[in-house]
């Protein structure tokens, strides 16, 4: 029922970011990653710029074994919200997997700092 309500909201207002985030998350939980990817991509085409949307897109892309695209989504989430600790963690782990140890350390250090509650203003 929730998925249908989110689809109805998106049919009425395609740029309804929170409906897209929630529908995509539901689909991902149900292991419908391709469908979730379509929801997130449509939201982005409609102009949605939300850090959680980008983060969830990254998770789906990782599940679909598309690490480079996932990293771009995490980087976009961090650009939109530099204090997004989980995005730093996922970006760090993915950079490590892709062989970028320096980039991995940068993100993992940011994650540790942010998860301790020590925030730094972006440059």
Coordinates of C-alpha atoms in Angstrom, one line a residue:
X1 CA 0.0 0.0 0.0
X2 CA 2.9 2.4 0.8
X3 CA 4.5 1.8 -2.5
X4 CA 1.2 2.5 -4.3
X5 CA 0.8 5.8 -2.4
X6 CA 4.4 6.9 -3.3
X7 CA 3.7 6.0 -7.0
X8 CA 0.5 8.0 -6.9
X9 CA 2.4 11.0 -5.3
X10 CA 5.0 10.8 -8.1
X11 CA 2.4 10.5 -10.8
X12 CA 0.8 13.8 -9.5
X13 CA 4.2 15.5 -8.8
X14 CA 7.2 13.8 -10.5
X15 CA 9.6 16.1 -8.6
X16 CA 8.3 14.8 -5.2
X17 CA 11.7 14.0 -3.8
X18 CA 10.7 12.3 -0.6
X19 CA 8.2 10.1 -2.4
X20 CA 11.0 9.0 -4.7
X21 CA 13.4 8.4 -1.8
X22 CA 10.8 6.3 0.1
X23 CA 9.6 4.3 -2.9
X24 CA 13.2 3.5 -4.0
X25 CA 14.1 2.4 -0.5
X26 CA 11.0 0.1 -0.3
X27 CA 11.9 -1.4 -3.7
X28 CA 15.5 -1.9 -2.6
X29 CA 14.4 -3.6 0.6
X30 CA 12.3 -5.9 -1.6
X31 CA 15.4 -6.7 -3.7
X32 CA 13.9 -4.9 -6.7
X33 CA 17.1 -3.0 -7.3
X34 CA 16.4 -2.3 -11.0
X35 CA 13.1 -0.8 -10.2
X36 CA 14.6 1.3 -7.4
X37 CA 17.3 2.5 -9.8
X38 CA 14.6 3.7 -12.3
X39 CA 12.8 5.6 -9.5
X40 CA 16.0 7.3 -8.4
X41 CA 17.1 8.1 -11.9
X42 CA 13.7 9.6 -12.8
X43 CA 13.8 11.8 -9.7
X44 CA 17.2 13.1 -10.7
X45 CA 16.1 13.8 -14.2
X46 CA 13.2 15.7 -12.7
X47 CA 15.6 17.9 -10.9
X48 CA 15.8 16.3 -7.4
X49 CA 18.9 17.2 -5.6
X50 CA 18.8 15.6 -2.2
X51 CA 21.7 13.9 -0.3
X52 CA 19.7 10.9 0.8
X53 CA 18.4 10.3 -2.7
X54 CA 22.0 10.3 -4.0
X55 CA 23.1 8.1 -1.1
X56 CA 20.3 5.6 -1.8
X57 CA 21.2 5.7 -5.5
X58 CA 24.7 4.7 -4.5
X59 CA 23.5 1.8 -2.4
X60 CA 21.4 0.5 -5.3
X61 CA 24.3 0.9 -7.8
X62 CA 26.6 -1.0 -5.4
X63 CA 23.9 -3.8 -5.2
X64 CA 23.9 -3.8 -9.0
X65 CA 27.7 -4.2 -9.1
X66 CA 28.3 -0.7 -10.6
X67 CA 31.0 0.6 -8.2
X68 CA 32.2 3.6 -10.3
X69 CA 28.6 4.9 -10.7
X70 CA 27.9 4.3 -7.0
X71 CA 31.0 6.3 -6.0
X72 CA 29.8 9.2 -8.2
X73 CA 26.4 9.0 -6.4
X74 CA 28.1 9.0 -2.9
X75 CA 30.3 11.9 -4.0
X76 CA 27.2 13.9 -5.0
X77 CA 25.6 13.1 -1.7
X78 CA 28.7 14.5 0.1
X79 CA 28.7 17.6 -2.2
X80 CA 25.1 18.3 -1.2
X81 CA 25.8 17.5 2.5
X82 CA 29.5 17.4 3.5
X83 CA 28.4 16.3 7.0
X84 CA 26.7 13.1 5.7
X85 CA 28.8 10.6 7.7
X86 CA 27.3 7.4 6.1
X87 CA 28.0 8.7 2.6
X88 CA 31.7 9.3 3.7
X89 CA 31.8 5.7 5.1
X90 CA 30.4 4.1 1.9
X91 CA 32.6 6.3 -0.3
X92 CA 35.7 5.3 1.7
X93 CA 35.0 1.6 1.6
X94 CA 34.2 1.8 -2.1
X95 CA 37.4 3.8 -2.8
X96 CA 39.4 1.2 -0.9
X97 CA 37.8 -1.6 -3.0
X98 CA 38.7 0.3 -6.2
X99 CA 42.3 0.7 -5.0
X100 CA 42.2 4.4 -4.0
X101 CA 43.7 4.1 -0.5
X102 CA 44.4 7.8 -0.1
X103 CA 40.8 8.7 -1.1
X104 CA 39.5 5.9 1.2
X105 CA 41.5 7.3 4.2
X106 CA 40.2 10.8 3.6
X107 CA 36.6 9.6 3.6
X108 CA 37.0 7.2 6.5
X109 CA 38.6 9.9 8.6
X110 CA 35.7 12.2 7.8
X111 CA 33.3 9.5 8.8
X112 CA 35.1 8.9 12.1
X113 CA 35.2 12.7 12.8
X114 CA 31.5 13.1 12.0
X115 CA 30.3 10.0 13.8
X116 CA 32.0 11.3 17.0
X117 CA 30.0 14.5 16.5
X118 CA 33.1 16.7 15.7
X119 CA 31.9 18.8 12.8
X120 CA 34.0 21.0 10.7
X121 CA 32.6 23.7 8.4
X122 CA 33.1 23.0 4.7
X123 CA 35.8 25.1 3.0

